[in-house]
Amino acid sequence: MSDQTLVISDPRAVRAMANPLRMVVVDELYRRQGPATATELAELVGLSPSAMSYHLRAAESTGLIRRGESTDGRERPWLPAAPSYSLVASAESDAVQRMLLIDSRLTPMRQRMEELLAVRSVRPPDADITYMVLRTGQLLLSADEVGRLQDRVMEVFDEFEALSAGRSEEGELRRARYMWSIVPERIEPED
């Protein structure tokens, strides 16, 4: 984790960010690394600007985002508070708080996967498929090999995140979400 990564571990802040809509808009601000108004972010998730303002104020209370200065005298934009962030369960977190943290990431992805599968269900079986819905498998690896695998996967993500930075959804460009996880089958105390 970079020394420029904002780490949020306060249980109240993690709970405030358990809302999947808040996670989507906070992720968008961090992806942009630039300003966005409540109106722009509301369009992204299909909310009214006033409802989005409520969610943005809740996210602001965690320290993840901040208000910028208005350039047109009307709506003040929102900005990320750091170059990157990480929400982590603190030692005081209970099982419910840990599940809220996990679900805040899984719920939006689960919804997108369901929508994609619904669209595919009416397509011919031999149609070209661009997006992968879910890939699962198992590996037998040493701790060193797991570390190398994670490093290589992160290099690929970093490469394509850098390619995506500053782009907007125009022409052939489409937003795509990814999720990466590697967990041991049996959890040991050192994990």
Backbone as CSV, one residue per row, in Angstrom:
resi,resn,N_x,N_y,N_z,CA_x,CA_y,CA_z,C_x,C_y,C_z
1,MET,0.848,-1.173,0.000,0.000,0.000,0.000,0.894,1.237,0.000
2,SER,0.553,2.193,-0.846,1.329,3.416,-0.975,1.231,4.262,0.292
3,ASP,2.284,5.058,0.541,2.223,5.961,1.699,1.237,7.103,1.446
4,GLN,0.719,7.222,0.215,-0.296,8.221,-0.108,-1.708,7.649,-0.010
5,THR,-1.822,6.401,0.433,-3.122,5.759,0.573,-3.759,6.179,1.890
6,LEU,-4.985,6.683,1.809,-5.745,7.047,2.987,-6.377,5.774,3.542
7,VAL,-6.018,5.404,4.762,-6.535,4.189,5.386,-7.644,4.578,6.356
8,ILE,-8.826,4.033,6.133,-9.985,4.283,6.989,-10.297,2.995,7.730
9,SER,-10.176,3.022,9.064,-10.452,1.817,9.845,-11.442,2.053,10.979
10,ASP,-11.831,3.309,11.201,-12.795,3.598,12.251,-14.094,2.859,11.951
11,PRO,-14.603,2.058,12.894,-15.819,1.277,12.624,-17.011,2.130,12.168
12,ARG,-17.164,3.341,12.701,-18.281,4.202,12.282,-18.109,4.632,10.821
13,ALA,-16.890,4.948,10.434,-16.631,5.365,9.056,-16.834,4.190,8.098
14,VAL,-16.349,3.012,8.481,-16.530,1.825,7.641,-18.024,1.542,7.494
15,ARG,-18.775,1.659,8.571,-20.228,1.429,8.523,-20.892,2.451,7.600
16,ALA,-20.461,3.706,7.657,-21.039,4.741,6.785,-20.769,4.431,5.316
17,MET,-19.660,3.766,5.026,-19.308,3.438,3.650,-19.845,2.081,3.210
18,ALA,-20.618,1.416,4.053,-21.162,0.111,3.698,-22.267,0.223,2.652
19,ASN,-22.742,1.415,2.383,-23.767,1.609,1.368,-23.133,1.455,-0.020
20,PRO,-23.625,0.509,-0.844,-23.007,0.282,-2.158,-22.996,1.511,-3.071
21,LEU,-24.024,2.354,-3.003,-24.033,3.570,-3.831,-22.890,4.498,-3.460
22,ARG,-22.643,4.627,-2.161,-21.529,5.485,-1.719,-20.207,4.938,-2.228
23,MET,-20.061,3.616,-2.191,-18.811,3.023,-2.669,-18.608,3.315,-4.151
24,VAL,-19.671,3.220,-4.933,-19.563,3.463,-6.376,-19.120,4.900,-6.649
25,VAL,-19.740,5.877,-5.980,-19.385,7.268,-6.274,-18.026,7.643,-5.704
26,VAL,-17.674,7.111,-4.541,-16.334,7.372,-4.003,-15.281,6.757,-4.934
27,ASP,-15.526,5.530,-5.396,-14.599,4.912,-6.348,-14.469,5.753,-7.616
28,GLU,-15.584,6.334,-8.076,-15.542,7.172,-9.274,-14.697,8.419,-9.040
29,LEU,-14.845,9.051,-7.890,-14.017,10.228,-7.591,-12.538,9.860,-7.540
30,TYR,-12.222,8.713,-6.953,-10.823,8.296,-6.890,-10.317,7.898,-8.269
31,ARG,-11.169,7.324,-9.105,-10.754,6.988,-10.469,-10.443,8.252,-11.249
32,ARG,-11.307,9.252,-11.121,-11.113,10.522,-11.840,-9.918,11.304,-11.314
33,GLN,-9.691,11.224,-9.997,-8.697,12.073,-9.338,-8.919,13.535,-9.707
34,GLY,-10.185,13.867,-9.812,-10.557,15.233,-10.130,-11.976,15.487,-9.665
35,PRO,-12.463,16.694,-9.907,-13.763,17.078,-9.370,-14.945,16.461,-10.110
36,ALA,-16.035,16.293,-9.372,-17.324,15.894,-9.946,-18.408,16.492,-9.056
37,THR,-19.481,16.942,-9.675,-20.577,17.524,-8.912,-21.546,16.430,-8.479
38,ALA,-22.392,16.770,-7.527,-23.432,15.834,-7.087,-24.338,15.472,-8.254
39,THR,-24.595,16.414,-9.127,-25.441,16.158,-10.295,-24.795,15.129,-11.215
40,GLU,-23.498,15.290,-11.493,-22.791,14.331,-12.356,-22.779,12.940,-11.730
41,LEU,-22.497,12.875,-10.437,-22.428,11.578,-9.758,-23.817,10.952,-9.635
42,ALA,-24.847,11.776,-9.484,-26.225,11.258,-9.421,-26.594,10.570,-10.728
43,GLU,-26.183,11.157,-11.846,-26.456,10.553,-13.156,-25.790,9.196,-13.288
44,LEU,-24.608,9.063,-12.723,-23.857,7.807,-12.793,-24.629,6.650,-12.177
45,VAL,-25.339,6.898,-11.071,-26.017,5.811,-10.355,-27.540,5.905,-10.399
46,GLY,-28.080,6.903,-11.092,-29.523,6.996,-11.246,-30.261,7.528,-10.035
47,LEU,-29.654,8.468,-9.316,-30.314,9.116,-8.173,-30.594,10.570,-8.512
48,SER,-31.414,11.205,-7.698,-31.607,12.650,-7.832,-30.379,13.346,-7.238
49,PRO,-30.072,14.565,-7.680,-28.930,15.284,-7.094,-29.070,15.486,-5.586
50,SER,-30.283,15.689,-5.090,-30.443,15.892,-3.635,-30.163,14.594,-2.872
51,ALA,-30.618,13.467,-3.400,-30.316,12.179,-2.750,-28.811,11.904,-2.796
52,MET,-28.179,12.253,-3.918,-26.733,12.056,-4.033,-26.004,12.952,-3.045
53,SER,-26.470,14.174,-2.847,-25.831,15.079,-1.888,-25.835,14.474,-0.487
54,TYR,-26.918,13.821,-0.134,-26.999,13.141,1.172,-25.897,12.091,1.292
55,HIS,-25.733,11.263,0.269,-24.712,10.208,0.300,-23.302,10.802,0.293
56,LEU,-23.117,11.877,-0.442,-21.799,12.516,-0.479,-21.431,13.125,0.873
57,ARG,-22.392,13.719,1.548,-22.116,14.266,2.884,-21.758,13.142,3.859
58,ALA,-22.428,11.999,3.730,-22.093,10.854,4.594,-20.669,10.369,4.298
59,ALA,-20.303,10.315,3.029,-18.940,9.911,2.664,-17.924,10.948,3.126
60,GLU,-18.298,12.227,3.061,-17.407,13.296,3.522,-17.111,13.143,5.018
61,SER,-18.097,12.701,5.785,-17.907,12.554,7.231,-16.862,11.500,7.577
62,THR,-16.545,10.607,6.638,-15.522,9.578,6.867,-14.122,10.090,6.584
63,GLY,-14.033,11.222,5.882,-12.723,11.751,5.495,-12.246,11.268,4.138
64,LEU,-13.044,10.452,3.436,-12.633,9.914,2.141,-12.710,10.945,1.017
65,ILE,-13.687,11.848,1.105,-13.845,12.865,0.067,-13.983,14.233,0.725
66,ARG,-13.812,15.264,-0.085,-13.934,16.622,0.430,-14.582,17.490,-0.641
67,ARG,-15.083,18.637,-0.198,-15.689,19.579,-1.130,-14.614,20.472,-1.729
68,GLY,-14.745,20.726,-3.007,-13.866,21.676,-3.676,-14.531,23.036,-3.743
69,GLU,-13.870,23.957,-4.383,-14.407,25.300,-4.556,-15.199,25.359,-5.857
70,SER,-16.291,26.093,-5.835,-17.124,26.255,-7.022,-16.380,27.098,-8.054
71,THR,-16.438,26.668,-9.302,-15.807,27.437,-10.384,-16.816,28.312,-11.105
72,ASP,-18.115,28.033,-10.896,-19.141,28.800,-11.592,-20.102,29.516,-10.634
73,GLY,-19.801,29.485,-9.340,-20.652,30.145,-8.365,-21.909,29.376,-8.013
74,ARG,-22.074,28.186,-8.562,-23.278,27.398,-8.280,-22.904,26.174,-7.445
75,GLU,-22.789,25.037,-8.075,-22.583,23.778,-7.369,-21.094,23.556,-7.058
76,ARG,-20.797,23.231,-5.792,-19.418,22.935,-5.406,-19.100,21.486,-5.757
77,PRO,-17.985,21.243,-6.404,-17.642,19.870,-6.769,-17.088,19.089,-5.573
78,TRP,-17.067,17.792,-5.727,-16.486,16.885,-4.732,-15.182,16.332,-5.278
79,LEU,-14.241,16.081,-4.365,-12.902,15.613,-4.733,-12.488,14.463,-3.828
80,PRO,-11.593,13.593,-4.303,-11.026,12.580,-3.401,-10.102,13.276,-2.406
81,ALA,-10.008,12.729,-1.212,-9.169,13.335,-0.173,-7.702,12.910,-0.280
82,ALA,-7.411,11.928,-1.126,-6.048,11.404,-1.264,-5.938,10.734,-2.643
83,PRO,-4.734,10.340,-3.043,-4.591,9.639,-4.322,-5.271,8.259,-4.338
84,SER,-5.337,7.599,-3.192,-5.999,6.297,-3.117,-6.493,6.090,-1.688
85,TYR,-7.337,5.081,-1.511,-7.852,4.807,-0.177,-8.009,3.313,0.041
86,SER,-8.111,2.953,1.304,-8.356,1.566,1.683,-9.245,1.557,2.917
87,LEU,-10.343,0.810,2.838,-11.197,0.588,4.011,-10.770,-0.724,4.632
88,VAL,-10.461,-0.704,5.913,-10.017,-1.927,6.582,-10.800,-2.122,7.875
89,ALA,-11.038,-3.369,8.205,-11.709,-3.685,9.461,-10.700,-3.496,10.591
90,SER,-11.096,-2.760,11.601,-10.210,-2.515,12.732,-10.313,-3.664,13.725
91,ALA,-9.441,-3.644,14.708,-9.464,-4.669,15.745,-10.784,-4.652,16.514
92,GLU,-11.447,-3.484,16.556,-12.717,-3.371,17.278,-13.899,-3.854,16.444
93,SER,-13.696,-4.139,15.163,-14.796,-4.551,14.290,-15.322,-5.917,14.688
94,ASP,-16.637,-6.054,14.629,-17.232,-7.361,14.886,-17.575,-8.013,13.542
95,ALA,-18.131,-9.215,13.592,-18.444,-9.965,12.374,-19.424,-9.197,11.486
96,VAL,-20.384,-8.524,12.089,-21.363,-7.765,11.305,-20.668,-6.644,10.546
97,GLN,-19.775,-5.912,11.191,-19.071,-4.822,10.517,-18.177,-5.356,9.401
98,ARG,-17.537,-6.492,9.629,-16.698,-7.076,8.581,-17.553,-7.488,7.386
99,MET,-18.737,-8.053,7.640,-19.623,-8.457,6.545,-20.164,-7.233,5.803
100,LEU,-20.456,-6.153,6.514,-20.895,-4.920,5.854,-19.817,-4.414,4.903
101,LEU,-18.581,-4.477,5.345,-17.460,-4.033,4.521,-17.357,-4.897,3.261
102,ILE,-17.435,-6.201,3.411,-17.367,-7.109,2.262,-18.562,-6.889,1.343
103,ASP,-19.760,-6.814,1.911,-20.961,-6.640,1.091,-20.979,-5.314,0.352
104,SER,-20.353,-4.279,0.916,-20.323,-2.992,0.223,-19.599,-3.103,-1.112
105,ARG,-18.707,-4.053,-1.228,-18.002,-4.297,-2.494,-18.705,-5.349,-3.343
106,LEU,-19.225,-6.383,-2.700,-19.825,-7.473,-3.457,-21.194,-7.128,-4.044
107,THR,-21.993,-6.363,-3.335,-23.364,-6.097,-3.790,-23.416,-5.415,-5.160
108,PRO,-22.688,-4.312,-5.383,-22.756,-3.710,-6.730,-22.239,-4.652,-7.822
109,MET,-21.201,-5.416,-7.507,-20.668,-6.347,-8.505,-21.677,-7.458,-8.780
110,ARG,-22.307,-7.975,-7.748,-23.324,-9.014,-7.910,-24.466,-8.503,-8.794
111,GLN,-24.893,-7.256,-8.600,-25.971,-6.681,-9.410,-25.562,-6.577,-10.878
112,ARG,-24.336,-6.135,-11.133,-23.858,-6.032,-12.520,-23.765,-7.407,-13.171
113,MET,-23.292,-8.394,-12.412,-23.169,-9.748,-12.947,-24.543,-10.305,-13.317
114,GLU,-25.537,-10.081,-12.476,-26.895,-10.549,-12.728,-27.458,-9.900,-13.978
115,GLU,-27.245,-8.593,-14.136,-27.737,-7.884,-15.320,-27.085,-8.424,-16.593
116,LEU,-25.780,-8.671,-16.520,-25.074,-9.188,-17.686,-25.560,-10.586,-18.037
117,LEU,-25.756,-11.439,-17.043,-26.260,-12.794,-17.315,-27.679,-12.750,-17.893
118,ALA,-28.499,-11.808,-17.429,-29.854,-11.678,-17.964,-29.813,-11.295,-19.443
119,VAL,-28.930,-10.369,-19.807,-28.786,-9.969,-21.210,-28.291,-11.143,-22.045
120,ARG,-27.337,-11.873,-21.514,-26.788,-13.018,-22.255,-27.792,-14.149,-22.417
121,SER,-28.753,-14.258,-21.520,-29.691,-15.381,-21.576,-30.559,-15.361,-22.834
122,VAL,-30.673,-14.218,-23.483,-31.478,-14.133,-24.697,-30.614,-14.105,-25.959
123,ARG,-29.319,-14.245,-25.806,-28.413,-14.253,-26.964,-28.166,-15.684,-27.410
124,PRO,-27.818,-15.855,-28.681,-27.494,-17.211,-29.152,-26.293,-17.767,-28.381
125,PRO,-26.255,-19.080,-28.158,-25.167,-19.675,-27.366,-23.779,-19.470,-27.963
126,ASP,-23.689,-19.262,-29.276,-22.375,-19.104,-29.910,-21.981,-17.638,-30.107
127,ALA,-22.717,-16.707,-29.496,-22.405,-15.279,-29.627,-21.071,-14.965,-28.949
128,ASP,-20.352,-13.985,-29.507,-19.088,-13.555,-28.908,-19.351,-12.959,-27.526
129,ILE,-18.486,-13.278,-26.603,-18.608,-12.767,-25.238,-17.341,-11.988,-24.917
130,THR,-17.494,-10.709,-24.597,-16.357,-9.851,-24.288,-16.020,-9.886,-22.808
131,TYR,-17.036,-9.794,-21.957,-16.810,-9.647,-20.513,-16.954,-10.975,-19.783
132,MET,-16.043,-11.214,-18.845,-16.101,-12.405,-18.008,-16.948,-12.083,-16.782
133,VAL,-17.931,-12.920,-16.484,-18.791,-12.685,-15.330,-18.086,-13.116,-14.056
134,LEU,-17.557,-14.302,-14.042,-16.882,-14.792,-12.835,-15.998,-15.959,-13.211
135,ARG,-14.822,-15.962,-12.677,-13.898,-17.079,-12.887,-13.477,-17.564,-11.516
136,THR,-13.631,-18.824,-11.284,-13.200,-19.407,-10.014,-12.265,-20.571,-10.296
137,GLY,-11.502,-20.934,-9.324,-10.596,-22.064,-9.451,-9.846,-22.248,-8.151
138,GLN,-8.951,-23.192,-8.151,-8.115,-23.371,-6.971,-6.688,-23.646,-7.394
139,LEU,-5.779,-23.186,-6.571,-4.355,-23.317,-6.824,-3.700,-23.884,-5.573
140,LEU,-2.599,-24.549,-5.737,-1.817,-25.038,-4.609,-0.482,-24.298,-4.649
141,LEU,-0.337,-23.287,-3.777,0.790,-22.363,-3.858,1.438,-22.142,-2.503
142,SER,2.727,-21.833,-2.537,3.422,-21.413,-1.314,3.088,-19.942,-1.060
143,ALA,3.409,-19.446,0.114,3.169,-18.037,0.437,3.920,-17.129,-0.534
144,ASP,5.142,-17.515,-0.896,5.924,-16.730,-1.849,5.238,-16.700,-3.214
145,GLU,4.715,-17.816,-3.653,4.036,-17.867,-4.947,2.743,-17.045,-4.931
146,VAL,2.019,-17.069,-3.826,0.815,-16.236,-3.702,1.213,-14.765,-3.827
147,GLY,2.287,-14.377,-3.164,2.772,-12.999,-3.255,3.140,-12.615,-4.678
148,ARG,3.829,-13.512,-5.391,4.201,-13.235,-6.783,2.967,-13.134,-7.671
149,LEU,1.993,-14.011,-7.452,0.752,-13.958,-8.220,0.045,-12.624,-7.994
150,GLN,-0.079,-12.217,-6.745,-0.730,-10.937,-6.444,0.010,-9.778,-7.090
151,ASP,1.337,-9.792,-7.032,2.126,-8.723,-7.654,1.859,-8.645,-9.157
152,ARG,1.824,-9.802,-9.834,1.603,-9.811,-11.285,0.200,-9.334,-11.639
153,VAL,-0.805,-9.788,-10.883,-2.175,-9.351,-11.141,-2.286,-7.842,-10.925
154,MET,-1.681,-7.345,-9.853,-1.737,-5.907,-9.573,-1.020,-5.103,-10.657
155,GLU,0.055,-5.638,-11.215,0.737,-4.950,-12.321,-0.203,-4.784,-13.510
156,VAL,-0.964,-5.831,-13.825,-1.920,-5.751,-14.938,-2.993,-4.716,-14.630
157,PHE,-3.567,-4.768,-13.427,-4.589,-3.788,-13.047,-4.011,-2.372,-13.096
158,ASP,-2.808,-2.180,-12.556,-2.184,-0.853,-12.568,-1.995,-0.342,-13.996
159,GLU,-1.567,-1.233,-14.898,-1.359,-0.848,-16.299,-2.662,-0.331,-16.917
160,PHE,-3.744,-1.069,-16.715,-5.001,-0.683,-17.346,-5.712,0.447,-16.612
161,GLU,-5.470,0.586,-15.315,-5.994,1.758,-14.605,-5.302,3.022,-15.105
162,ALA,-3.988,2.949,-15.338,-3.257,4.099,-15.873,-3.759,4.445,-17.279
163,LEU,-4.037,3.430,-18.076,-4.573,3.641,-19.418,-5.945,4.308,-19.345
164,SER,-6.738,3.956,-18.336,-8.102,4.485,-18.179,-8.141,5.883,-17.587
165,ALA,-7.106,6.259,-16.873,-7.104,7.558,-16.183,-7.308,8.691,-17.178
166,GLY,-8.194,9.589,-16.833,-8.432,10.753,-17.679,-9.361,10.503,-18.853
167,ARG,-9.752,9.265,-19.077,-10.675,8.970,-20.167,-12.112,9.159,-19.702
168,SER,-12.994,9.372,-20.664,-14.426,9.403,-20.365,-15.124,8.431,-21.313
169,GLU,-16.338,8.069,-20.963,-17.085,7.101,-21.768,-17.559,7.758,-23.058
170,GLU,-16.711,7.693,-24.058,-17.027,8.259,-25.366,-16.605,7.271,-26.431
171,GLY,-17.308,7.271,-27.547,-16.963,6.365,-28.638,-17.071,4.911,-28.203
172,GLU,-15.999,4.170,-28.408,-15.986,2.746,-28.074,-15.639,2.474,-26.614
173,LEU,-15.279,3.492,-25.859,-14.861,3.293,-24.472,-16.067,3.028,-23.580
174,ARG,-15.991,1.963,-22.793,-17.050,1.610,-21.847,-16.416,1.318,-20.503
175,ARG,-17.114,1.726,-19.474,-16.652,1.467,-18.113,-16.802,-0.033,-17.820
176,ALA,-15.788,-0.620,-17.234,-15.834,-2.030,-16.824,-15.335,-2.117,-15.388
177,ARG,-15.955,-2.931,-14.582,-15.571,-3.105,-13.177,-14.884,-4.451,-13.020
178,TYR,-13.917,-4.496,-12.128,-13.260,-5.759,-11.836,-13.177,-5.951,-10.335
179,MET,-12.928,-7.172,-9.955,-12.764,-7.524,-8.555,-11.739,-8.657,-8.510
180,TRP,-10.857,-8.608,-7.556,-9.814,-9.632,-7.443,-9.724,-10.071,-6.001
181,SER,-9.644,-11.360,-5.803,-9.508,-11.899,-4.463,-8.799,-13.237,-4.548
182,ILE,-7.936,-13.490,-3.627,-7.350,-14.819,-3.481,-7.315,-15.103,-1.987
183,VAL,-7.982,-16.157,-1.591,-8.100,-16.496,-0.173,-7.772,-17.964,0.036
184,PRO,-7.193,-18.292,1.172,-6.889,-19.699,1.437,-8.169,-20.490,1.705
185,GLU,-8.125,-21.755,1.349,-9.296,-22.609,1.601,-9.518,-22.809,3.088
186,ARG,-8.426,-23.015,3.811,-8.492,-23.134,5.273,-7.727,-21.948,5.866
187,ILE,-8.397,-21.184,6.700,-7.787,-19.988,7.277,-6.934,-20.383,8.478
188,GLU,-5.696,-19.920,8.472,-4.757,-20.167,9.558,-4.510,-18.857,10.316
189,PRO,-4.065,-18.917,11.565,-3.828,-17.682,12.333,-2.880,-16.708,11.647
190,GLU,-1.907,-17.183,10.895,-0.936,-16.292,10.231,-1.480,-15.641,8.960
191,ASP,-2.668,-16.063,8.518,-3.249,-15.488,7.305,-3.766,-14.106,7.577
